[in-house]
Short mmCIF file of C-alpha atoms and ligand atoms in Angstrom, two decimals:
data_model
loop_
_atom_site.label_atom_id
_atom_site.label_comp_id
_atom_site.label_asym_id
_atom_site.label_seq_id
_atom_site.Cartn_x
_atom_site.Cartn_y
_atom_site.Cartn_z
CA UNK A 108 0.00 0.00 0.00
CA UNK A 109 1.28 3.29 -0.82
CA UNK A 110 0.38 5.69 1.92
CA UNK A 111 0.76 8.95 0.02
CA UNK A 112 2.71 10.26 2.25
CA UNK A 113 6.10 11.34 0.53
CA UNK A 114 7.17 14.74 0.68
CA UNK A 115 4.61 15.76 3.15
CA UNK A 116 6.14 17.83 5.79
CA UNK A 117 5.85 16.30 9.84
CA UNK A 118 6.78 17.72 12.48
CA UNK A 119 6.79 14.83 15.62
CA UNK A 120 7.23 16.42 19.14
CA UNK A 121 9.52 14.63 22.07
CA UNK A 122 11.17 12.45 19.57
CA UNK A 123 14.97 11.51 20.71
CA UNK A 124 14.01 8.54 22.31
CA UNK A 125 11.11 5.78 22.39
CA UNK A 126 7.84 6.02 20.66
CA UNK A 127 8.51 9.81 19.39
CA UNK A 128 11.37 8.52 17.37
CA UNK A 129 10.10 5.31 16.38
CA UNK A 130 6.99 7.41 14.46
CA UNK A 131 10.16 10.25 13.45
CA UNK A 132 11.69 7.01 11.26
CA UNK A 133 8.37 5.82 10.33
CA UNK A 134 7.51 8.58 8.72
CA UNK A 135 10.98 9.28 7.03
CA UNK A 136 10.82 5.87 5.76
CA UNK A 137 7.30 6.74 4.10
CA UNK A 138 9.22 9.65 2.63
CA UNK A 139 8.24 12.22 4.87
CA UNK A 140 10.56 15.49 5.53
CA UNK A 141 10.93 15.35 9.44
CA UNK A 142 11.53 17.31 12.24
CA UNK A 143 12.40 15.86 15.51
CA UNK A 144 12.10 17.67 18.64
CA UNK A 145 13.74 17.26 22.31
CA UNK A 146 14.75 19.11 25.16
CA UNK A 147 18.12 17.30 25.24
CA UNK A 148 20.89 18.88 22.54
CA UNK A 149 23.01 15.58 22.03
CA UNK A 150 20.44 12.54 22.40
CA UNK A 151 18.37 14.50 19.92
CA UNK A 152 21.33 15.25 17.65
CA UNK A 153 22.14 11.55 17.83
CA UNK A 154 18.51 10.55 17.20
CA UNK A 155 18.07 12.65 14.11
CA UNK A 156 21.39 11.76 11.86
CA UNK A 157 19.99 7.93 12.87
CA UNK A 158 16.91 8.69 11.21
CA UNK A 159 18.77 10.46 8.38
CA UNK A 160 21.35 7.28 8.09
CA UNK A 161 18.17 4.77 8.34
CA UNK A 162 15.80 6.70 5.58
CA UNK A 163 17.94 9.38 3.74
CA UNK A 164 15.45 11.63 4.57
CA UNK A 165 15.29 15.30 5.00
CA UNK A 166 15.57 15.33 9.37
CA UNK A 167 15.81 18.96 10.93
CA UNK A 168 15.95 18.58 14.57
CA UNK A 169 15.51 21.13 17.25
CA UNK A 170 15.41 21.68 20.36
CA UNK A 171 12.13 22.52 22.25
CA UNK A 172 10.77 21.99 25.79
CA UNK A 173 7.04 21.03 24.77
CA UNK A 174 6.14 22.87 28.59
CA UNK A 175 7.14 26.57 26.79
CA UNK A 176 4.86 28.10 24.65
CA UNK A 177 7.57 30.29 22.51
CA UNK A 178 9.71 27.28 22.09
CA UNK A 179 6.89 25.32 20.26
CA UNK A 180 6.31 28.50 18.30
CA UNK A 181 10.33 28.92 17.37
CA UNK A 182 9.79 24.88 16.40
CA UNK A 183 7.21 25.49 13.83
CA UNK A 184 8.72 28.56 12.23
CA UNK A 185 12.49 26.69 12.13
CA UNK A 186 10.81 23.76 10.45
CA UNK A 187 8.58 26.16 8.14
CA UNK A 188 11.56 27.51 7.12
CA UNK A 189 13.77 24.38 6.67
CA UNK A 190 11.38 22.08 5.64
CA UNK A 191 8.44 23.69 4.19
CA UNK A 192 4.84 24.33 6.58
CA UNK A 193 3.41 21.48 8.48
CA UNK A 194 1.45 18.40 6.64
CA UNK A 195 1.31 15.93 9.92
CA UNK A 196 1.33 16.94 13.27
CA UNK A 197 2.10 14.38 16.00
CA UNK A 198 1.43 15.39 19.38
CA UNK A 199 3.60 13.72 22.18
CA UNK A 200 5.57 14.70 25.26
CA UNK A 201 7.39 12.84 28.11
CA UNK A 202 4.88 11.39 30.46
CA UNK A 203 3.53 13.03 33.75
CA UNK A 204 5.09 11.91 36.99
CA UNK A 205 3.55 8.59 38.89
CA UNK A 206 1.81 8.58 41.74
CA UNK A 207 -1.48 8.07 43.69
CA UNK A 208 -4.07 10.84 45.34
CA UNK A 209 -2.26 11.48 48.39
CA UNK A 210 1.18 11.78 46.63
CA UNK A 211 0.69 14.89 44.05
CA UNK A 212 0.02 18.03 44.64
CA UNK A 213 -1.50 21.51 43.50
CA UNK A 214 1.99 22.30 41.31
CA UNK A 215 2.61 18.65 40.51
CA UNK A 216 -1.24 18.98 38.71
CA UNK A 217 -0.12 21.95 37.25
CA UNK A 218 2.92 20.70 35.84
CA UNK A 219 1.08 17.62 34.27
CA UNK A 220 -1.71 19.85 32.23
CA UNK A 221 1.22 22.21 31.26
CA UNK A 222 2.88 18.79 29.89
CA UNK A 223 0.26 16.81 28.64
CA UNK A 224 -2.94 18.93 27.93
CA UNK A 225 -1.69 22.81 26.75
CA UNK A 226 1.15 21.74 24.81
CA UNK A 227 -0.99 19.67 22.47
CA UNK A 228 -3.07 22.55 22.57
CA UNK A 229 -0.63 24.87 21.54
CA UNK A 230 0.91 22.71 18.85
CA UNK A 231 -2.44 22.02 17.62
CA UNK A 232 -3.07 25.68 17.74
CA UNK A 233 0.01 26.79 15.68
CA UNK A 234 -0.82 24.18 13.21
CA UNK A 235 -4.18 24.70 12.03
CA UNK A 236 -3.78 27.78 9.93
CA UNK A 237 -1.24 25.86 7.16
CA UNK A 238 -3.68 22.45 7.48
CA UNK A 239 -6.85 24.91 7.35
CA UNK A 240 -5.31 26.81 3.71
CA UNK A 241 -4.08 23.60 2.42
CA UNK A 242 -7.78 21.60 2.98
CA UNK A 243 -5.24 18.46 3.73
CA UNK A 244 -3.57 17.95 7.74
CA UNK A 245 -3.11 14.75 9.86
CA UNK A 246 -2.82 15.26 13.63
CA UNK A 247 -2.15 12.04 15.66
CA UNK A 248 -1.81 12.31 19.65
CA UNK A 249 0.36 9.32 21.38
CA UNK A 250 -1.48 9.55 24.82
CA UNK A 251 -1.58 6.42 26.90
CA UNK A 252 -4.25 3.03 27.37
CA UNK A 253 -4.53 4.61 30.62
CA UNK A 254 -7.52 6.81 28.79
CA UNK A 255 -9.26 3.40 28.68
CA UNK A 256 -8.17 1.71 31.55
CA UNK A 257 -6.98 3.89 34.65
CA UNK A 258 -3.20 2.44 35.62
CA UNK A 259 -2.55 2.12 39.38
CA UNK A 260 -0.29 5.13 40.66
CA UNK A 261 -0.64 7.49 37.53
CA UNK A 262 -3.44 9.60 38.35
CA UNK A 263 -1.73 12.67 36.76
CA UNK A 264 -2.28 10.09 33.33
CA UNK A 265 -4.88 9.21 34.08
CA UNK A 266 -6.63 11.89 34.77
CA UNK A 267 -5.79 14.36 32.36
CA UNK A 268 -5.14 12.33 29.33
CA UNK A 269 -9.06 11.01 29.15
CA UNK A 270 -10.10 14.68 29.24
CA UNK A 271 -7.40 15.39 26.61
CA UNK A 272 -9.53 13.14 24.37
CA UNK A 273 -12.69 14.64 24.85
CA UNK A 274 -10.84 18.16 23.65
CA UNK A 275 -9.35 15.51 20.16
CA UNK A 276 -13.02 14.65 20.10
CA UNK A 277 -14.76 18.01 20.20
CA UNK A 278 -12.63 19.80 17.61
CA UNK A 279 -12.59 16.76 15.55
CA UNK A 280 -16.49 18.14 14.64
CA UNK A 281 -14.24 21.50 13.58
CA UNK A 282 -11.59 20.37 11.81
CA UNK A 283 -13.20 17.80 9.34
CA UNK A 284 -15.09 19.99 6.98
CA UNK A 285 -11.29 21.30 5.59
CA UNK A 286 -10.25 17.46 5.37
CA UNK A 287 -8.04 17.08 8.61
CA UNK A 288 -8.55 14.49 11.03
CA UNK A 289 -7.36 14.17 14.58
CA UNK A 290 -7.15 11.14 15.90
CA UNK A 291 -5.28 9.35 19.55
CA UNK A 292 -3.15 6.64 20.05
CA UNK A 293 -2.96 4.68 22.94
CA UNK A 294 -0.29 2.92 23.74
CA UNK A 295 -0.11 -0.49 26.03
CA UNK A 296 3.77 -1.55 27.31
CA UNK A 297 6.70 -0.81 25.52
CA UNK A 298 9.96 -1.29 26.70
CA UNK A 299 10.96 2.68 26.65
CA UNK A 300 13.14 4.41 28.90
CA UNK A 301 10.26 5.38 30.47
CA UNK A 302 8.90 2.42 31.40
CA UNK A 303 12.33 0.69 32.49
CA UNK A 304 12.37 3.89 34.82
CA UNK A 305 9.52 3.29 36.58
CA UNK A 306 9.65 0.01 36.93
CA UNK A 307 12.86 0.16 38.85
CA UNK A 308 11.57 2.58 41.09
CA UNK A 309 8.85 0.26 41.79
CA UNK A 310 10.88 -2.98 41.79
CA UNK A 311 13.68 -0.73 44.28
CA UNK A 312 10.35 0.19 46.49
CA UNK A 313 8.87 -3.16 46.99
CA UNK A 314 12.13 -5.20 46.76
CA UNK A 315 11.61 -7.68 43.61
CA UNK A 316 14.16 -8.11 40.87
CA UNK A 317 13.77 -5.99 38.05
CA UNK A 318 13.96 -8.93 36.09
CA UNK A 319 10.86 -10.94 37.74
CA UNK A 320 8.62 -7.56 37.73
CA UNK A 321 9.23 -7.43 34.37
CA UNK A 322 8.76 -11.11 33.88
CA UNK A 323 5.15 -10.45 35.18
CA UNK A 324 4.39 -7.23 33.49
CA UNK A 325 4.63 -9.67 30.23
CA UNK A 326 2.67 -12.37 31.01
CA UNK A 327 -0.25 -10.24 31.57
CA UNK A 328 -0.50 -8.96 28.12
CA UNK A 329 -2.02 -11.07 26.22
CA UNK A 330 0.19 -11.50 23.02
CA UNK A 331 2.83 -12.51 26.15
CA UNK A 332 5.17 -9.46 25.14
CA UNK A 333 6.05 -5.97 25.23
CA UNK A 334 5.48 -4.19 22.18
CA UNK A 335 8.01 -2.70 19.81
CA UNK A 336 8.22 0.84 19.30
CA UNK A 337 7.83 0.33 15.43
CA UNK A 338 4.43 -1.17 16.07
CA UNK A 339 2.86 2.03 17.49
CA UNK A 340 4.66 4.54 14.52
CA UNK A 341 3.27 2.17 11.93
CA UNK A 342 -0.34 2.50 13.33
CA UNK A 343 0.33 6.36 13.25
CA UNK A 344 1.82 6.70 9.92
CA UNK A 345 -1.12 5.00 8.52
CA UNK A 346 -4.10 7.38 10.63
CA UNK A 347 -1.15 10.28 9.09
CA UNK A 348 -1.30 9.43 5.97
CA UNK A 349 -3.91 9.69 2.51
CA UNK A 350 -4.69 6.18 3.05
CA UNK A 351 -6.19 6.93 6.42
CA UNK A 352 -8.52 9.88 5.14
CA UNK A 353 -11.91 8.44 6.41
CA UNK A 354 -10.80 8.10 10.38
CA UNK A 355 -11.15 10.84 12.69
CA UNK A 356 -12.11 11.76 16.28
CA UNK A 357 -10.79 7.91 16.83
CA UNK A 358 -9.17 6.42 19.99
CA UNK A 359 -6.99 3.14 19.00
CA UNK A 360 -5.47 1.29 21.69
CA UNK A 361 -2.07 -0.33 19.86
CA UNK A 362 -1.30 -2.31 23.12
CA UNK A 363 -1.29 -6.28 22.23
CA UNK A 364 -4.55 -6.65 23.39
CA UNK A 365 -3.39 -5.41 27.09
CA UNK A 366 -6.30 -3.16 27.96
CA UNK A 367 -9.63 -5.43 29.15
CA UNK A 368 -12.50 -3.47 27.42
CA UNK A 369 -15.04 -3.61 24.92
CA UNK A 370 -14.27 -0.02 23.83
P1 LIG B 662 10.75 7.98 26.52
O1 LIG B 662 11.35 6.82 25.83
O2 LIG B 662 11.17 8.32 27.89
O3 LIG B 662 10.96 9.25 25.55
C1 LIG B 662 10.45 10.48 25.93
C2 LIG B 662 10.86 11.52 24.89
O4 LIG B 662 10.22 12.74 25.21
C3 LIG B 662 12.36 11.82 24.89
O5 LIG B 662 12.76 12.09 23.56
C4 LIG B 662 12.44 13.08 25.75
O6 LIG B 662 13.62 13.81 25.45
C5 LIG B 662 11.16 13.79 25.29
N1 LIG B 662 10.64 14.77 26.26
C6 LIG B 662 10.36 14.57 27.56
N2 LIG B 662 9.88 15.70 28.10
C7 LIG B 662 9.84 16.63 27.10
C8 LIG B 662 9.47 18.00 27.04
N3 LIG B 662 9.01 18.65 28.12
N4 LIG B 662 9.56 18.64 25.86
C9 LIG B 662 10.02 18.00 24.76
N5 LIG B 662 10.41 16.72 24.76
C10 LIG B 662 10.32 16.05 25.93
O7 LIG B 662 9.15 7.86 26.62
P2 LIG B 662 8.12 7.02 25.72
O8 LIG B 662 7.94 5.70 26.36
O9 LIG B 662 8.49 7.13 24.30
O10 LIG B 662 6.76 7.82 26.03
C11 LIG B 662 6.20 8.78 25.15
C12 LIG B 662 4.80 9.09 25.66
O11 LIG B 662 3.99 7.91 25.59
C13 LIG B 662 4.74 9.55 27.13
O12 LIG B 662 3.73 10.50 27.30
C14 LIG B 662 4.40 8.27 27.87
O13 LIG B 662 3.79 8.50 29.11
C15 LIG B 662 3.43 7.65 26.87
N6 LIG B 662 3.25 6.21 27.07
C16 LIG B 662 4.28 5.36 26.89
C17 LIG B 662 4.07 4.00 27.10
C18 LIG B 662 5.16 2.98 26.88
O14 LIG B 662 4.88 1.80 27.00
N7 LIG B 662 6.38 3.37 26.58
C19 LIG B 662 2.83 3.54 27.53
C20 LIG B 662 1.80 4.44 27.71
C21 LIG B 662 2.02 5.79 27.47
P3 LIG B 662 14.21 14.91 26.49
O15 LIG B 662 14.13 14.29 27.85
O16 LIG B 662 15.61 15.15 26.01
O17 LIG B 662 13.35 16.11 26.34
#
């Protein structure tokens, strides 16, 4: 299947590491002209030329705490300038800090809707007006199956990301009449840097080897393993692409059949 998606412009925030730079060489290998964004100058650096070596693609990268307004704004108008104006839009951002009710407090909410909720606004936002002209834009948010299914200890997650989709859901009503979709990926276990993270807090907290947490953590989902970064950018450079022109407002879990749910 060709996905029509060669020399569309993307632009693919927090994308040095994990998922963000899995869907970064996705779409460079679809032909895509890419920029990756991070807060970190050398990871990000190293990221990038990967993707370059990997694809031969056009990568820009810059740097650009998701949390700061003016740096998502400097993002847009580097790549604008580099690249060309934004085709595909993928929303993403390190994930909010764990913990349970009596653990977080005012500032840590604060923090997380800063993180998670008004930087996908503001990316979103400084978007639109290209998409909007053009009567052609993809926007696909990597939030978490915690939208579906709460996960224990991550109420910042799970709170805020579920309300996150009912904002994808309500201006997916807006957006669809000039032909761009919005649509949220939610993804299950993968074997990130973020996930190895907090499971050795929790292993260092309760005692078990890392190794036997981890052992358990994959026998619960069913397919019986984590999932590979390259599955999750595949599922997003298809709902980013022509071929996915008839899905919007949608909420796919990509998660090897981890979250127990009819919906
Ligand atoms: P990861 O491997 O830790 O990568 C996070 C990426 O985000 C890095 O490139 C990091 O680079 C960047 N980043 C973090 N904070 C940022 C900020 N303020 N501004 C710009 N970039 C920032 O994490 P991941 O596993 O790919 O997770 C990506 C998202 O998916 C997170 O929201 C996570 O909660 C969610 N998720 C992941 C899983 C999973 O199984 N991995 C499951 C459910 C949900 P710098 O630190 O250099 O900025």
């Amino acid at each position: 299947m060709d996905l029509g998606l060669k020399d569309k412009v993307a632009l693919v925030a927090a994308s040095s590491k994990g998922l963000g730079k899995a869907t970064a060489l996705s779409l460079a290998g679809e032909g895509c002209r890419v920029t990756m964004c991070a807060r970190g100058t050398d990871v990000l650096a190293e990221a990038a030329e990967e993707v370059r070596q990997a694809t031969g693609a056009k990568v820009l990268e810059v740097v650009c705490d998701v949390t700061d307004g003016a740096a998502i704004t400097a993002a847009f108008e580097k790549t604008e300038q580099e690249l060309g104006n934004v085709d595909v839009l993928v929303v993403n951002a390190g994930g909010p800090k764990a913990g349970a009710f009596d653990d977080l407090t005012d500032d840590d909410w604060m923090e997380a809707y800063q993180l998670t909720h008004l930087s996908a606004v503001r990316m979103i936002r400084r978007a639109l007006p290209h998409m909007r002209a053009a009567k052609w834009g993809r926007i696909v948010a990597i939030e978490s199956s915690s939208v579906k299914q709460p996960v224990m200890n991550l109420h910042l997650s799970n709170g805020i990301r579920a309300g996150l989709v009912g904002y994808f859901k309500s201006i997916s009503d807006e957006l669809a009449k000039d032909n761009i979709t919005i649509n949220t990926v939610l993804p299950g276990l993968y074997l990130t840097d973020r996930i190895l993270d907090n499971q050795k807090a929790i292993a260092e907290r309760t005692g078990e080897a890392l190794a036997d947490r981890l052992e358990m953590i994959k026998n619960n989902i069913p397919m019986g393993r984590f999932g590979e970064p390259r599955e999750l950018a595949d599922m997003i450079s298809f709902l980013a692409s022509e071929r996915g022109s008839y899905v919007t407002g949608a909420v796919i879990q990509v998660d090897g059949g981890t979250t127990r749910g009819n919906f």
